[in-house]
Coordinates of C-alpha atoms in Angstrom, one line a residue:
M26 CA 136.6 71.4 97.2
S27 CA 137.8 73.5 100.4
A28 CA 135.0 75.0 102.7
K29 CA 135.0 79.2 101.2
S30 CA 133.6 77.1 97.6
L31 CA 131.4 75.1 99.3
R32 CA 129.8 77.9 100.7
I33 CA 130.2 79.8 97.5
I34 CA 128.1 77.1 95.2
I35 CA 125.2 77.0 98.6
T36 CA 124.6 80.6 98.4
V37 CA 122.7 79.9 94.5
S38 CA 120.1 78.8 96.5
V39 CA 119.5 81.0 99.3
L40 CA 119.9 84.8 96.5
S41 CA 116.0 84.0 96.6
S42 CA 115.8 85.1 99.9
L43 CA 118.6 87.3 100.7
L44 CA 118.2 88.0 104.7
S45 CA 116.8 84.1 105.7
L46 CA 120.3 83.1 104.7
G47 CA 119.1 78.8 105.5
E48 CA 121.8 77.7 107.0
S49 CA 122.0 74.3 108.5
N50 CA 123.7 75.6 111.5
P51 CA 123.5 79.8 112.0
T52 CA 126.2 81.8 113.8
S53 CA 124.6 84.4 116.9
W54 CA 125.1 87.1 113.7
R55 CA 123.2 85.0 111.8
Q56 CA 120.2 84.6 113.7
T57 CA 119.3 87.5 114.2
A58 CA 118.6 88.1 110.7
S59 CA 115.4 86.7 111.8
K60 CA 114.2 90.0 113.5
Y61 CA 114.4 92.0 110.7
T62 CA 113.2 89.4 107.8
S63 CA 110.4 87.3 109.1
K64 CA 107.8 90.1 109.6
S65 CA 106.0 90.5 106.2
P66 CA 106.4 94.5 106.5
P67 CA 107.6 96.9 106.2
F68 CA 110.0 98.5 104.1
S69 CA 111.9 94.7 102.4
V70 CA 111.2 94.1 99.3
P71 CA 110.4 90.7 98.5
A72 CA 113.7 88.6 97.0
P73 CA 112.4 87.5 93.5
A74 CA 113.5 85.0 91.2
S75 CA 114.1 87.2 88.2
P76 CA 115.2 91.1 88.2
T77 CA 111.5 92.0 88.4
L78 CA 110.4 92.8 91.9
A79 CA 107.9 92.3 94.0
P80 CA 105.8 94.5 95.8
A81 CA 106.1 95.7 99.2
A82 CA 103.9 94.5 101.8
A83 CA 101.5 96.9 103.2
P84 CA 102.3 99.0 106.7
A85 CA 101.3 96.2 109.6
S86 CA 101.2 98.5 112.9
P87 CA 100.8 101.7 113.5
L88 CA 104.7 101.7 114.5
L89 CA 105.2 101.9 110.5
L90 CA 103.6 105.5 110.5
L91 CA 106.4 106.8 112.6
N92 CA 109.1 108.9 111.9
G93 CA 112.6 107.5 113.8
A94 CA 111.8 104.8 115.3
L95 CA 113.2 102.1 117.0
N96 CA 117.2 103.5 116.4
G97 CA 119.9 102.7 118.6
N98 CA 118.9 99.3 121.2
D99 CA 120.4 96.6 122.1
N100 CA 124.1 97.5 120.9
G101 CA 126.9 95.1 122.9
P102 CA 128.4 96.3 125.5
N103 CA 131.6 98.8 123.5
A104 CA 129.4 98.8 120.3
N105 CA 129.4 102.8 120.3
G106 CA 127.8 105.4 117.6
N107 CA 124.9 103.0 116.0
G108 CA 121.5 104.3 115.3
N109 CA 122.0 108.1 115.5
D110 CA 120.3 110.7 112.9
N111 CA 117.8 108.6 111.2
G112 CA 114.4 109.9 110.5
N113 CA 114.1 113.6 110.5
Q114 CA 113.2 116.5 108.9
N115 CA 110.5 114.3 106.7
S116 CA 106.8 115.5 105.3
G117 CA 106.3 111.4 104.7
V118 CA 105.9 108.9 106.5
G119 CA 108.0 105.9 107.9
N120 CA 110.7 106.6 107.7
G121 CA 114.0 106.2 109.4
N122 CA 112.7 103.2 112.0
I123 CA 114.8 100.3 112.7
N124 CA 118.1 101.1 112.1
G125 CA 121.3 100.8 114.7
N126 CA 120.3 98.0 116.6
D127 CA 121.6 94.4 118.4
N128 CA 124.9 95.6 116.3
Q129 CA 128.2 94.6 118.2
G130 CA 131.2 97.3 116.6
D131 CA 130.5 100.4 115.8
G132 CA 129.1 103.3 114.0
N133 CA 126.1 100.8 112.2
G134 CA 122.9 102.3 110.9
N135 CA 123.1 105.4 111.1
I136 CA 121.3 108.6 108.8
N137 CA 119.1 106.2 107.0
G138 CA 115.7 108.0 106.3
N139 CA 116.1 111.3 106.5
E140 CA 114.3 114.4 104.7
N141 CA 111.8 112.8 102.8
E142 CA 108.9 114.2 100.8
G143 CA 107.7 110.4 100.0
S144 CA 106.7 107.5 102.4
G145 CA 108.8 104.1 103.7
N146 CA 112.2 105.2 103.3
G147 CA 115.5 104.9 105.1
N148 CA 114.1 101.7 106.8
V149 CA 115.6 98.6 109.0
N150 CA 119.3 99.3 107.8
G151 CA 122.9 98.0 110.0
N152 CA 121.3 95.8 112.6
G153 CA 122.6 92.6 113.5
N154 CA 126.1 93.1 112.7
G155 CA 128.8 90.7 114.5
E156 CA 131.9 91.7 117.2
D157 CA 133.7 94.7 115.3
A158 CA 131.5 95.1 112.4
N159 CA 132.1 99.1 112.0
S160 CA 129.6 101.3 109.5
N161 CA 126.9 99.0 107.9
G162 CA 124.0 100.4 106.7
Q163 CA 124.8 104.4 106.3
V164 CA 123.1 106.9 105.1
N165 CA 120.5 105.0 102.6
G166 CA 117.1 106.1 102.2
N167 CA 117.4 110.4 102.4
N168 CA 116.2 113.0 100.5
N169 CA 113.6 111.2 98.2
I170 CA 110.2 112.4 96.3
G171 CA 109.3 108.7 96.1
N172 CA 108.3 106.2 98.4
E173 CA 110.1 103.0 99.4
N174 CA 113.4 103.8 99.1
G175 CA 116.7 102.6 100.7
N176 CA 115.5 100.2 102.9
T177 CA 116.9 96.9 103.8
N178 CA 121.1 97.6 103.8
G179 CA 123.5 96.7 105.5
N180 CA 122.0 93.7 108.2
V181 CA 123.8 90.9 109.3
N182 CA 126.9 91.1 108.0
G183 CA 129.7 89.2 109.8
P184 CA 132.9 89.8 112.7
D185 CA 135.0 92.7 110.9
S186 CA 133.5 93.2 107.5
V187 CA 132.8 96.6 107.4
G188 CA 131.1 99.4 105.4
N189 CA 128.3 97.0 104.2
G190 CA 125.4 98.5 102.7
L191 CA 126.2 102.3 102.2
N192 CA 124.9 104.6 100.1
N193 CA 122.2 103.0 98.8
G194 CA 118.2 104.2 98.0
N195 CA 118.8 108.6 98.1
S196 CA 117.7 111.4 96.0
N197 CA 115.4 109.7 93.9
I198 CA 112.0 110.7 92.0
G199 CA 110.5 107.2 92.0
D200 CA 109.6 104.0 93.8
K201 CA 111.9 101.4 95.2
N202 CA 115.4 102.0 94.7
G203 CA 118.5 100.9 96.4
N204 CA 117.0 98.1 98.6
Q205 CA 118.4 95.3 100.2
N206 CA 121.9 95.8 99.0
G207 CA 124.8 95.1 102.1
N208 CA 123.4 92.3 103.5
G209 CA 125.3 88.6 105.2
N210 CA 128.7 89.4 103.7
I211 CA 131.6 88.3 105.8
G212 CA 133.7 90.6 103.7
G213 CA 133.9 94.4 103.3
Q214 CA 132.6 97.7 101.1
N215 CA 130.0 95.4 99.3
G216 CA 126.2 96.5 97.9
V217 CA 127.2 99.8 98.0
S218 CA 125.9 103.4 96.4
N219 CA 123.6 101.3 94.2
G220 CA 119.7 102.7 93.6
N221 CA 120.8 106.4 93.0
Q222 CA 118.5 109.6 91.2
N223 CA 117.0 107.9 89.4
T224 CA 113.7 109.5 88.3
G225 CA 111.7 105.5 87.4
D226 CA 111.3 102.4 89.5
E227 CA 112.9 99.3 91.3
N228 CA 116.4 100.4 90.4
G229 CA 119.3 99.3 92.3
N230 CA 118.1 96.2 94.6
Q231 CA 119.5 93.6 96.2
N232 CA 123.2 93.7 95.1
G233 CA 126.3 92.9 97.3
N234 CA 124.8 90.5 99.2
T235 CA 127.2 87.5 100.8
N236 CA 129.8 87.7 99.4
D237 CA 133.5 86.1 101.5
G238 CA 135.5 89.0 99.5
N239 CA 135.8 92.1 99.2
Q240 CA 134.2 95.4 97.6
N241 CA 130.9 93.1 95.3
G242 CA 127.7 95.2 94.2
L243 CA 129.1 98.7 93.9
G244 CA 127.1 101.4 91.2
N245 CA 124.5 100.4 90.5
G246 CA 121.3 101.3 88.8
N247 CA 121.2 104.6 89.5
F248 CA 120.7 107.9 86.8
N249 CA 117.6 106.0 85.7
G250 CA 115.0 107.5 84.0
D251 CA 113.0 104.1 83.6
S252 CA 112.7 101.1 85.3
K253 CA 114.3 97.4 86.6
N254 CA 118.1 98.2 85.9
G255 CA 121.1 97.3 87.9
N256 CA 119.3 95.2 89.9
L257 CA 120.7 91.1 91.7
N258 CA 124.8 91.8 90.3
G259 CA 127.1 91.5 93.3
N260 CA 126.4 88.8 95.3
G261 CA 127.7 85.3 96.5
N262 CA 130.7 85.6 95.6
G263 CA 133.9 84.3 97.0
G264 CA 137.1 87.5 94.9
D265 CA 136.3 90.4 95.1
A266 CA 135.3 93.6 92.8
N267 CA 131.6 91.5 91.1
G268 CA 128.8 93.0 89.5
I269 CA 129.9 96.6 90.0
D270 CA 128.9 99.5 87.8
N271 CA 126.0 97.5 85.8
G272 CA 122.3 99.7 84.5
N273 CA 123.2 102.9 85.3
A274 CA 122.2 106.6 83.0
N275 CA 119.2 104.0 81.3
E276 CA 116.3 105.6 79.2
G277 CA 115.2 101.3 79.0
N278 CA 114.2 99.3 81.1
N279 CA 115.5 96.0 82.6
N280 CA 119.0 96.6 81.6
G281 CA 121.9 95.6 83.8
N282 CA 120.6 93.0 85.7
N283 CA 121.9 90.0 87.5
N284 CA 125.9 89.9 86.1
G285 CA 129.1 89.4 88.4
N286 CA 127.5 86.6 91.1
I287 CA 129.1 83.8 92.4
N288 CA 132.4 84.2 91.3
N289 CA 135.8 82.8 92.8
G290 CA 137.8 85.4 90.8
D291 CA 137.5 89.1 90.7
G292 CA 136.2 92.1 88.8
N293 CA 133.7 89.7 86.3
G294 CA 130.1 91.1 85.7
E295 CA 131.3 94.9 85.8
G296 CA 130.0 97.7 83.6
N297 CA 126.5 96.1 81.5
G298 CA 123.9 97.5 80.7
N299 CA 124.6 101.4 80.6
N300 CA 124.0 104.2 78.3
N301 CA 120.9 102.0 76.4
D302 CA 118.0 103.9 75.6
S303 CA 115.9 101.1 74.4
D304 CA 115.0 97.6 76.6
G305 CA 116.5 94.5 77.6
N306 CA 121.1 95.3 77.7
G307 CA 123.6 93.6 79.5
N308 CA 122.0 91.0 82.1
G309 CA 123.3 87.7 83.0
N310 CA 126.6 88.4 82.4
G311 CA 129.9 87.5 84.7
N312 CA 128.7 84.5 86.8
G313 CA 129.9 81.8 87.9
N314 CA 133.6 82.4 86.9
T315 CA 137.1 80.4 88.5
G316 CA 139.0 83.5 86.8
S317 CA 138.6 87.2 86.8
G318 CA 137.6 90.1 84.6
N319 CA 134.7 87.6 82.2
G320 CA 131.8 89.0 81.3
S321 CA 132.0 92.8 81.0
G322 CA 131.3 95.7 79.2
N323 CA 128.6 94.4 77.4
G324 CA 125.0 95.6 76.0
S325 CA 125.6 99.5 76.8
E326 CA 125.0 102.6 74.6
N327 CA 122.4 100.7 72.7
K328 CA 119.8 102.7 70.6
Q329 CA 116.1 102.2 70.1
G330 CA 115.0 99.3 68.7
A331 CA 118.5 97.7 69.3
G332 CA 117.4 96.2 72.7
G333 CA 117.9 92.4 73.3
S334 CA 121.4 92.9 73.2
G335 CA 124.5 92.5 75.0
N336 CA 123.5 89.7 77.2
N337 CA 124.3 86.2 79.0
N338 CA 127.6 86.5 77.6
G339 CA 131.3 85.5 80.0
N340 CA 129.9 82.6 82.3
G341 CA 131.6 79.8 84.1
N342 CA 134.2 80.3 82.8
I343 CA 137.9 78.8 84.1
G344 CA 140.7 81.7 82.8
D345 CA 139.9 85.6 82.6
N346 CA 138.8 88.2 79.9
N347 CA 135.7 85.9 78.1
G348 CA 133.3 87.0 77.0
S349 CA 132.9 91.0 77.5
F350 CA 132.5 93.8 74.9
N351 CA 129.5 92.3 73.4
G352 CA 126.5 93.6 72.2
V353 CA 127.7 97.0 72.5
D354 CA 125.8 99.7 70.3
S355 CA 124.3 98.4 68.5
S356 CA 121.8 98.9 65.4
L357 CA 120.9 95.7 66.0
P358 CA 118.4 94.3 68.6
G359 CA 119.3 90.7 70.0
S360 CA 123.7 91.3 69.2
G361 CA 126.1 90.1 70.9
N362 CA 124.1 87.7 73.1
G363 CA 126.1 84.5 74.6
N364 CA 129.5 84.9 73.7
G365 CA 132.6 84.0 75.7
N366 CA 131.0 80.6 78.2
G367 CA 132.2 77.8 79.3
N368 CA 135.6 77.7 78.1
I369 CA 138.6 76.8 80.1
G370 CA 141.0 78.9 78.7
S371 CA 141.1 82.7 78.4
N372 CA 140.4 85.8 75.3
N373 CA 137.5 84.1 74.6
G374 CA 134.4 85.6 73.0
N375 CA 134.4 89.3 73.2
N376 CA 134.1 91.7 71.1
N377 CA 131.2 90.4 69.3
Q378 CA 128.3 91.5 67.2
G379 CA 127.2 88.5 65.9
S380 CA 125.8 85.8 69.3
G381 CA 126.9 82.1 70.5
N382 CA 130.5 82.6 70.1
G383 CA 134.2 82.0 71.5
N384 CA 132.3 78.6 74.2
G385 CA 133.4 75.6 75.5
N386 CA 137.2 76.1 74.0
Y387 CA 140.3 74.5 76.1
G388 CA 142.5 77.3 74.8
D389 CA 142.9 81.1 74.5
G390 CA 141.7 83.4 71.9
H391 CA 138.6 81.9 69.9
G392 CA 135.6 83.9 68.8
N393 CA 136.5 87.2 68.6
N394 CA 135.6 90.0 66.7
Q395 CA 133.0 88.3 64.8
T396 CA 129.4 89.7 63.5
G397 CA 128.5 86.1 63.2
N398 CA 127.2 83.9 65.0
G399 CA 128.9 80.2 65.9
I400 CA 132.4 80.7 65.1
G401 CA 135.3 79.7 67.1
N402 CA 133.7 77.6 69.5
G403 CA 134.5 73.9 71.1
Q404 CA 138.3 73.9 70.0
G405 CA 141.5 73.1 71.2
W406 CA 140.4 70.0 72.7
T407 CA 142.0 65.9 72.6
A408 CA 140.9 63.2 74.4
F409 CA 143.3 63.9 76.5
D410 CA 142.7 67.2 77.5
W411 CA 138.2 66.3 77.8
K412 CA 139.9 63.4 80.2
V413 CA 141.8 65.3 82.5
A414 CA 138.4 68.1 82.4
K415 CA 136.0 65.3 83.3
D416 CA 137.8 64.1 86.4
A417 CA 138.3 67.3 87.5
L418 CA 134.8 69.0 86.9
G419 CA 132.2 65.9 87.1
V420 CA 130.9 67.1 83.8
G421 CA 129.3 65.0 80.9
A422 CA 130.6 63.9 77.1
G423 CA 133.1 66.5 75.4
P424 CA 133.3 67.3 72.2

């Protein structure tokens, strides 16, 4: 097993505390994380075990009632343009603090926590990034009427990582949107444009963290009228472009969460849980794949009364394009769940209104376009195939 693959596996155990990172031998650029996460408040939302976010702790010191404090300090000798334009023109308190500190690169932690009517926006962004890590943690937590938006984005990213944790938690009427995005990455452009323009609460949090790849966790949890949409997407990936465009433009709750995580391939867990008028759609898709294009386009455009659709599709595949476009525009609740998982092959478990189709196949093209349940599973196996798979994966007795 490669060192890169091992790191992806390790990530599973640390997603519940994204910024503590818990490594046995942390490098110096990650040790700085404790400065911004070990203290109980003010504005970082504790990482939950599920898409339901824990409530933020209350401020603990008078500093947290200020605007624009502790920005742009202790940056490296050749690090320029960090911690500027934070905490301006707010009518609320506790905006735009602790941005752009302890960086070795340029342009981190700028334009956070400005022009807010609410409080606790745009704090702890763009800190502790490695050598030549530029433009992280910018444009977060601005123009909010609500509280505690756009905090803890773009921190503690590795050397040469560029553009993580940008444009999160802006222009929200609701609270606790766009927090904890784009932290702890080796790759670039992770955790961008999450949790913006929501009238509901707790949308677009914890996306695009701890990735070795690029452009993971983008465009989640925006334009929602309700709450808890577009969280926990695009984390812990070795590949690129996972966990994109989930949990947007919903009038229901709990849509588009926990998609596109811990993949070694590209383009998994995209476009789930969007444009729903019901609850609980498009969750848990496109995770843990060694392949590309799995678990995308599930659980969208479902009307009232058709909730709980398009969940848990396209996970754990060695192959491409499994478990996509299930439970879309459903007329019945609980449609299109559990399709296209655990395949050694491609194009299984797609376009279903039924559930439990196209799983555990050794080969391609099983369990598609079904309105019934439990169709096209466990196909294509021989005793020799299973022996090969068992030796490769270390799994138990096969079909």
